[in-house]
Amino acid sequence: MIVQLRICVPAELSALVVESCTAQTGAAEVAVHRGASVLPPGDVVWAHVARESVEELLEKLHALKVEELGSVAITTPELMLSQRADRAEAAAPGDGADAMVWDEVTRQTGEDSRLTWSYLAFLVLATQLAAIGIVTDSTIA
């Protein structure tokens, strides 16, 4: 599976980002739009990378502090017709179905694990039902 990264960076960081993307095993395509980013002022780098290589590339981008100076957006195209993409997936180590993008996992778990009144009401109800079962010495049948 191919993943699309859109990286907005200041112009002075653009060359390092492009170098990191093109050197990455599993990179299928890299495009640079110089001066296309208005906020932050700079360049936009697009990269199509095999999913199993994304985590390693993100580590390189974190080391360059891209998320502090710009941004990284990750999307998954529904359809990608490209022999270059097929070769990139074959060259990438591992299997795309097993690949984890940990930034994606932490973002989703952070958003899905908020303390809400509905959750607290459910927790109180479950605790009361458990207490009733213990007090009445009820068996689970």
PDB file of C-alpha atoms in Angstrom:
ATOM      1  CA  MET A   1       0.000   0.000   0.000  1.00  0.00           C
ATOM      2  CA  ILE A   2       1.296   3.422  -0.935  1.00  0.00           C
ATOM      3  CA  VAL A   3       0.982   6.382   1.430  1.00  0.00           C
ATOM      4  CA  GLN A   4       1.064  10.016   0.328  1.00  0.00           C
ATOM      5  CA  LEU A   5       2.945  12.541   2.433  1.00  0.00           C
ATOM      6  CA  ARG A   6       2.482  16.291   1.977  1.00  0.00           C
ATOM      7  CA  ILE A   7       5.277  18.112   3.752  1.00  0.00           C
ATOM      8  CA  CYS A   8       5.222  21.909   4.127  1.00  0.00           C
ATOM      9  CA  VAL A   9       8.647  23.239   5.097  1.00  0.00           C
ATOM     10  CA  PRO A  10      10.625  26.473   5.059  1.00  0.00           C
ATOM     11  CA  ALA A  11      12.732  26.796   1.900  1.00  0.00           C
ATOM     12  CA  GLU A  12      16.009  26.370   3.800  1.00  0.00           C
ATOM     13  CA  LEU A  13      14.890  22.913   5.004  1.00  0.00           C
ATOM     14  CA  SER A  14      13.456  21.782   1.687  1.00  0.00           C
ATOM     15  CA  ALA A  15      16.668  20.275   0.262  1.00  0.00           C
ATOM     16  CA  LEU A  16      17.196  18.101   3.359  1.00  0.00           C
ATOM     17  CA  VAL A  17      13.591  16.898   3.267  1.00  0.00           C
ATOM     18  CA  VAL A  18      13.829  16.048  -0.434  1.00  0.00           C
ATOM     19  CA  GLU A  19      17.099  14.206   0.184  1.00  0.00           C
ATOM     20  CA  SER A  20      15.521  12.215   3.026  1.00  0.00           C
ATOM     21  CA  CYS A  21      12.514  11.324   0.884  1.00  0.00           C
ATOM     22  CA  THR A  22      14.457  10.316  -2.215  1.00  0.00           C
ATOM     23  CA  ALA A  23      16.979   8.253  -0.220  1.00  0.00           C
ATOM     24  CA  GLN A  24      14.222   6.359   1.585  1.00  0.00           C
ATOM     25  CA  THR A  25      13.804   2.723   0.571  1.00  0.00           C
ATOM     26  CA  GLY A  26      10.246   2.325  -0.633  1.00  0.00           C
ATOM     27  CA  ALA A  27       9.933   5.860  -2.036  1.00  0.00           C
ATOM     28  CA  ALA A  28       8.063   5.777  -5.336  1.00  0.00           C
ATOM     29  CA  GLU A  29       7.774   9.467  -6.226  1.00  0.00           C
ATOM     30  CA  VAL A  30       8.942  12.771  -4.790  1.00  0.00           C
ATOM     31  CA  ALA A  31       7.798  16.173  -6.071  1.00  0.00           C
ATOM     32  CA  VAL A  32       8.758  19.653  -4.913  1.00  0.00           C
ATOM     33  CA  HIS A  33       6.654  22.773  -5.402  1.00  0.00           C
ATOM     34  CA  ARG A  34       8.997  25.640  -4.632  1.00  0.00           C
ATOM     35  CA  GLY A  35       7.367  28.640  -2.999  1.00  0.00           C
ATOM     36  CA  ALA A  36       3.959  26.932  -2.929  1.00  0.00           C
ATOM     37  CA  SER A  37       3.516  27.183   0.836  1.00  0.00           C
ATOM     38  CA  VAL A  38       2.218  30.526   2.072  1.00  0.00           C
ATOM     39  CA  LEU A  39       2.013  29.637   5.767  1.00  0.00           C
ATOM     40  CA  PRO A  40       4.696  28.700   6.666  1.00  0.00           C
ATOM     41  CA  PRO A  41       6.468  30.432   3.809  1.00  0.00           C
ATOM     42  CA  GLY A  42       8.429  27.863   1.863  1.00  0.00           C
ATOM     43  CA  ASP A  43       8.059  24.745  -0.216  1.00  0.00           C
ATOM     44  CA  VAL A  44       5.656  21.833  -0.414  1.00  0.00           C
ATOM     45  CA  VAL A  45       7.147  18.373  -0.878  1.00  0.00           C
ATOM     46  CA  TRP A  46       4.909  15.513  -1.989  1.00  0.00           C
ATOM     47  CA  ALA A  47       6.107  11.934  -1.587  1.00  0.00           C
ATOM     48  CA  HIS A  48       4.533   8.584  -2.366  1.00  0.00           C
ATOM     49  CA  VAL A  49       6.115   5.983  -0.103  1.00  0.00           C
ATOM     50  CA  ALA A  50       5.382   2.339   0.660  1.00  0.00           C
ATOM     51  CA  ARG A  51       3.537   2.123   3.996  1.00  0.00           C
ATOM     52  CA  GLU A  52       6.197  -0.126   5.515  1.00  0.00           C
ATOM     53  CA  SER A  53       8.805   2.631   4.954  1.00  0.00           C
ATOM     54  CA  VAL A  54       6.772   5.541   6.309  1.00  0.00           C
ATOM     55  CA  GLU A  55       7.784   5.133   9.962  1.00  0.00           C
ATOM     56  CA  GLU A  56      11.494   5.304   9.130  1.00  0.00           C
ATOM     57  CA  LEU A  57      10.950   8.395   6.969  1.00  0.00           C
ATOM     58  CA  LEU A  58       8.923  10.073   9.729  1.00  0.00           C
ATOM     59  CA  GLU A  59      11.797   9.479  12.161  1.00  0.00           C
ATOM     60  CA  LYS A  60      14.119  11.306   9.750  1.00  0.00           C
ATOM     61  CA  LEU A  61      11.607  14.158   9.433  1.00  0.00           C
ATOM     62  CA  HIS A  62      11.269  14.359  13.236  1.00  0.00           C
ATOM     63  CA  ALA A  63      15.068  14.635  13.467  1.00  0.00           C
ATOM     64  CA  LEU A  64      14.887  17.593  11.057  1.00  0.00           C
ATOM     65  CA  LYS A  65      12.147  19.121  13.286  1.00  0.00           C
ATOM     66  CA  VAL A  66       9.757  19.359  10.354  1.00  0.00           C
ATOM     67  CA  GLU A  67       6.669  19.250  12.600  1.00  0.00           C
ATOM     68  CA  GLU A  68       7.950  22.287  14.536  1.00  0.00           C
ATOM     69  CA  LEU A  69       8.841  24.382  11.495  1.00  0.00           C
ATOM     70  CA  GLY A  70       6.153  23.132   9.123  1.00  0.00           C
ATOM     71  CA  SER A  71       3.800  20.184   8.874  1.00  0.00           C
ATOM     72  CA  VAL A  72       3.404  16.636   7.620  1.00  0.00           C
ATOM     73  CA  ALA A  73       0.037  15.371   6.359  1.00  0.00           C
ATOM     74  CA  ILE A  74      -0.393  11.674   5.610  1.00  0.00           C
ATOM     75  CA  THR A  75      -3.156  10.272   3.421  1.00  0.00           C
ATOM     76  CA  THR A  76      -3.774   6.976   1.685  1.00  0.00           C
ATOM     77  CA  PRO A  77      -4.784   7.173  -1.969  1.00  0.00           C
ATOM     78  CA  GLU A  78      -7.709   4.924  -2.848  1.00  0.00           C
ATOM     79  CA  LEU A  79      -6.074   3.937  -6.111  1.00  0.00           C
ATOM     80  CA  MET A  80      -2.509   4.288  -7.349  1.00  0.00           C
ATOM     81  CA  LEU A  81      -1.700   3.105 -10.855  1.00  0.00           C
ATOM     82  CA  SER A  82       2.071   3.083 -11.095  1.00  0.00           C
ATOM     83  CA  GLN A  83       4.686   0.470 -11.852  1.00  0.00           C
ATOM     84  CA  ARG A  84       7.160   2.613  -9.929  1.00  0.00           C
ATOM     85  CA  ALA A  85       4.898   2.359  -6.862  1.00  0.00           C
ATOM     86  CA  ASP A  86       4.693  -1.416  -7.296  1.00  0.00           C
ATOM     87  CA  ARG A  87       8.501  -1.619  -7.414  1.00  0.00           C
ATOM     88  CA  ALA A  88       8.797   0.634  -4.348  1.00  0.00           C
ATOM     89  CA  GLU A  89       6.452  -1.625  -2.384  1.00  0.00           C
ATOM     90  CA  ALA A  90       8.440  -4.689  -3.440  1.00  0.00           C
ATOM     91  CA  ALA A  91      11.721  -3.014  -2.397  1.00  0.00           C
ATOM     92  CA  ALA A  92      10.434  -1.945   1.019  1.00  0.00           C
ATOM     93  CA  PRO A  93      11.178  -4.346   3.868  1.00  0.00           C
ATOM     94  CA  GLY A  94       8.220  -6.110   5.477  1.00  0.00           C
ATOM     95  CA  ASP A  95       4.597  -6.194   4.468  1.00  0.00           C
ATOM     96  CA  GLY A  96       2.349  -3.155   4.080  1.00  0.00           C
ATOM     97  CA  ALA A  97      -0.531  -4.874   5.879  1.00  0.00           C
ATOM     98  CA  ASP A  98       1.638  -5.250   8.997  1.00  0.00           C
ATOM     99  CA  ALA A  99       3.197  -1.780   8.917  1.00  0.00           C
ATOM    100  CA  MET A 100       2.396   0.584  11.778  1.00  0.00           C
ATOM    101  CA  VAL A 101       2.641   4.349  11.536  1.00  0.00           C
ATOM    102  CA  TRP A 102       3.038   5.130  15.229  1.00  0.00           C
ATOM    103  CA  ASP A 103       2.253   8.838  14.891  1.00  0.00           C
ATOM    104  CA  GLU A 104      -1.107   7.805  13.432  1.00  0.00           C
ATOM    105  CA  VAL A 105      -1.733   5.329  16.271  1.00  0.00           C
ATOM    106  CA  THR A 106      -0.920   7.838  19.016  1.00  0.00           C
ATOM    107  CA  ARG A 107      -3.083  10.494  17.363  1.00  0.00           C
ATOM    108  CA  GLN A 108      -6.078   8.150  17.075  1.00  0.00           C
ATOM    109  CA  THR A 109      -5.782   6.753  20.589  1.00  0.00           C
ATOM    110  CA  GLY A 110      -5.402  10.254  21.998  1.00  0.00           C
ATOM    111  CA  GLU A 111      -8.572  11.414  20.255  1.00  0.00           C
ATOM    112  CA  ASP A 112     -10.559   8.283  21.085  1.00  0.00           C
ATOM    113  CA  SER A 113      -9.703   8.117  24.787  1.00  0.00           C
ATOM    114  CA  ARG A 114     -11.194  11.242  26.293  1.00  0.00           C
ATOM    115  CA  LEU A 115     -13.000  11.185  29.622  1.00  0.00           C
ATOM    116  CA  THR A 116     -16.654  12.026  28.936  1.00  0.00           C
ATOM    117  CA  TRP A 117     -19.838  12.120  30.999  1.00  0.00           C
ATOM    118  CA  SER A 118     -21.250   9.225  28.980  1.00  0.00           C
ATOM    119  CA  TYR A 119     -18.227   7.082  29.811  1.00  0.00           C
ATOM    120  CA  LEU A 120     -18.451   7.981  33.518  1.00  0.00           C
ATOM    121  CA  ALA A 121     -22.192   7.167  33.602  1.00  0.00           C
ATOM    122  CA  PHE A 122     -21.506   3.816  31.934  1.00  0.00           C
ATOM    123  CA  LEU A 123     -18.708   3.093  34.428  1.00  0.00           C
ATOM    124  CA  VAL A 124     -20.961   3.896  37.422  1.00  0.00           C
ATOM    125  CA  LEU A 125     -23.760   1.714  36.035  1.00  0.00           C
ATOM    126  CA  ALA A 126     -21.364  -1.189  35.406  1.00  0.00           C
ATOM    127  CA  THR A 127     -19.927  -0.873  38.922  1.00  0.00           C
ATOM    128  CA  GLN A 128     -23.418  -0.876  40.455  1.00  0.00           C
ATOM    129  CA  LEU A 129     -24.418  -3.976  38.485  1.00  0.00           C
ATOM    130  CA  ALA A 130     -21.236  -5.732  39.604  1.00  0.00           C
ATOM    131  CA  ALA A 131     -21.890  -4.762  43.241  1.00  0.00           C
ATOM    132  CA  ILE A 132     -25.467  -6.090  43.051  1.00  0.00           C
ATOM    133  CA  GLY A 133     -24.129  -9.360  41.648  1.00  0.00           C
ATOM    134  CA  ILE A 134     -21.620  -9.681  44.487  1.00  0.00           C
ATOM    135  CA  VAL A 135     -24.096  -8.785  47.257  1.00  0.00           C
ATOM    136  CA  THR A 136     -26.749 -11.215  46.002  1.00  0.00           C
ATOM    137  CA  ASP A 137     -24.101 -13.905  45.380  1.00  0.00           C
ATOM    138  CA  SER A 138     -25.399 -14.182  41.833  1.00  0.00           C
ATOM    139  CA  THR A 139     -23.756 -16.610  39.413  1.00  0.00           C
ATOM    140  CA  ILE A 140     -23.076 -15.762  35.814  1.00  0.00           C
ATOM    141  CA  ALA A 141     -25.272 -17.977  33.690  1.00  0.00           C
TER     142      ALA A 141
END
